[in-house]
mmCIF file of C-alpha atoms in Angstrom:
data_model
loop_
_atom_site.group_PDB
_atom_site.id
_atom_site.type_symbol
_atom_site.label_atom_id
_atom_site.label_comp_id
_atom_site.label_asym_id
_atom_site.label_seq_id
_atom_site.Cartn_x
_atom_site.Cartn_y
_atom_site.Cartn_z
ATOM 1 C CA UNK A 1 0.000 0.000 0.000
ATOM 2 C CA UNK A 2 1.351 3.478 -0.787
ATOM 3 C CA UNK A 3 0.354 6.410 1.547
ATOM 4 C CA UNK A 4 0.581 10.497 0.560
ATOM 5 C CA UNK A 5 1.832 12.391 3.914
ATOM 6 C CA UNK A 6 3.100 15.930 4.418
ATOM 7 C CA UNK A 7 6.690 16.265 5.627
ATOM 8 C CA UNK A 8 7.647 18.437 7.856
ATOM 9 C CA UNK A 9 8.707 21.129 5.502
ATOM 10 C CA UNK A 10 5.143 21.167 4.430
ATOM 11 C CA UNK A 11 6.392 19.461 1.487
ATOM 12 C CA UNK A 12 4.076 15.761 -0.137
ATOM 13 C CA UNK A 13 6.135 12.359 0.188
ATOM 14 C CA UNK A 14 4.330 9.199 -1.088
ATOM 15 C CA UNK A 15 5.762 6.076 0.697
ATOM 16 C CA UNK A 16 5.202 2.305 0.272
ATOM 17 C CA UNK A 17 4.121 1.158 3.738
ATOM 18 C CA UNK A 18 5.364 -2.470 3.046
ATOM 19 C CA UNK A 19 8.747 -1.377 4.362
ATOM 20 C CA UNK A 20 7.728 0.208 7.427
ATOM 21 C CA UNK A 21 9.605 -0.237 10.436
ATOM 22 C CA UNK A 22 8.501 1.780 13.237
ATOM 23 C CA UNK A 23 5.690 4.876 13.758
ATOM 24 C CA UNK A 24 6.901 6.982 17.004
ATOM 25 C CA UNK A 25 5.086 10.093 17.924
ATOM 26 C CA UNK A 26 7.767 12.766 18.200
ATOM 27 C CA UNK A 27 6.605 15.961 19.939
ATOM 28 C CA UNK A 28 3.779 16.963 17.535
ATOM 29 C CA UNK A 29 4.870 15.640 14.534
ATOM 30 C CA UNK A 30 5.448 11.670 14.090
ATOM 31 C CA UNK A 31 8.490 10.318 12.936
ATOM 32 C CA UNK A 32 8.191 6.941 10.653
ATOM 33 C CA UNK A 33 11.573 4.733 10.375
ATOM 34 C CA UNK A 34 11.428 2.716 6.953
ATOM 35 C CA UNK A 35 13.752 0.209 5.774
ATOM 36 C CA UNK A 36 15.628 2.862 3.664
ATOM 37 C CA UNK A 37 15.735 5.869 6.819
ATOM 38 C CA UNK A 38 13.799 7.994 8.429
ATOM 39 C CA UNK A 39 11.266 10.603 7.700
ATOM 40 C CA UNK A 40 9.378 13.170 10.115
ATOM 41 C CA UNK A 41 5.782 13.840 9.142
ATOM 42 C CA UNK A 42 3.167 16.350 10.312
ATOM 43 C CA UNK A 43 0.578 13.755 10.569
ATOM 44 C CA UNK A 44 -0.642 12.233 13.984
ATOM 45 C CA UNK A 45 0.598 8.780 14.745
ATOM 46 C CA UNK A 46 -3.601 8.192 15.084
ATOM 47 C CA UNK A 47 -4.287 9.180 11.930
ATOM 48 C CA UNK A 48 -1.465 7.070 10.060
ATOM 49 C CA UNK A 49 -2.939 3.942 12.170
ATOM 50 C CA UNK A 50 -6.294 4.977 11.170
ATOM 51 C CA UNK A 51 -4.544 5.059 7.708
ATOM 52 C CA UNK A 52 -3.480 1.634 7.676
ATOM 53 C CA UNK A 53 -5.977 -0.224 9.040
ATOM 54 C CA UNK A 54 -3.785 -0.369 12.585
ATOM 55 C CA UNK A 55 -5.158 -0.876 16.242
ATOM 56 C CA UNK A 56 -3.118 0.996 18.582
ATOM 57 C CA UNK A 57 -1.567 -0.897 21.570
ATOM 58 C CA UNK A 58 -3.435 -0.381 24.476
ATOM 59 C CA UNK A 59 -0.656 -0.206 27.060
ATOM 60 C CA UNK A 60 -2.845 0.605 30.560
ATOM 61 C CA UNK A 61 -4.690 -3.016 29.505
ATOM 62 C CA UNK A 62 -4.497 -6.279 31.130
ATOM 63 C CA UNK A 63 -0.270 -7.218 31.834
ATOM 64 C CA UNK A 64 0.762 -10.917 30.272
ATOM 65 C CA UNK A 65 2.619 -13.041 32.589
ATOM 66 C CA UNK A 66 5.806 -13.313 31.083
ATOM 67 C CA UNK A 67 6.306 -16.978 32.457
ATOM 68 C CA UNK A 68 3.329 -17.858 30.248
ATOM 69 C CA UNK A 69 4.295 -19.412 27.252
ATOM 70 C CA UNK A 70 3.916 -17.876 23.319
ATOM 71 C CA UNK A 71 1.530 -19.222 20.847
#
C-alpha cells in the first residue's frame, strides 16, 4: 500500500508502507523509520494507524505473565 503524507517542511512524500519499520510520535509531529531511513511527518501517529488499518496498543490493559508461554 502506498500512503501520501506531508513532511515536515510542508512538502508531499508518497511512501510504500510495506517497508515500514517503526511509527513513534515525536513531539507533535510523528516520525516513521522505513527500511531505507527515516522521515518526520506532520501527521498524527492516530491518523497514520487509522490510515493503515492499525489498532493501537493499548498499554494501561491487562499485563501478560511473562512466564506464560507464546503461541
Amino acid at each position: 500500500m502506498w500512503i501520501r503524507l506531508t513532511r515536515a517542511d510542508g512538502n508531499i512524500v508518497t511512501i510504500n508502507t510495506d517497508y515500514l519499520v517503526s511509527i513513534q510520535d515525536h513531539g507533535d509531529r510523528t516520525l516513521i523509520v522505513h527500511t531505507c531511513g527515516e522521515l518526520l511527518v506532520l501527521e498524527s501517529q492516530l491518523a497514520l494507524f487509522e490510515a493503515l488499518r492499525l489498532q493501537p496498543i493499548d498499554r494501561d490493559g491487562p499485563k501478560r505473565d511473562r512466564r506464560a508461554e507464546l503461541h
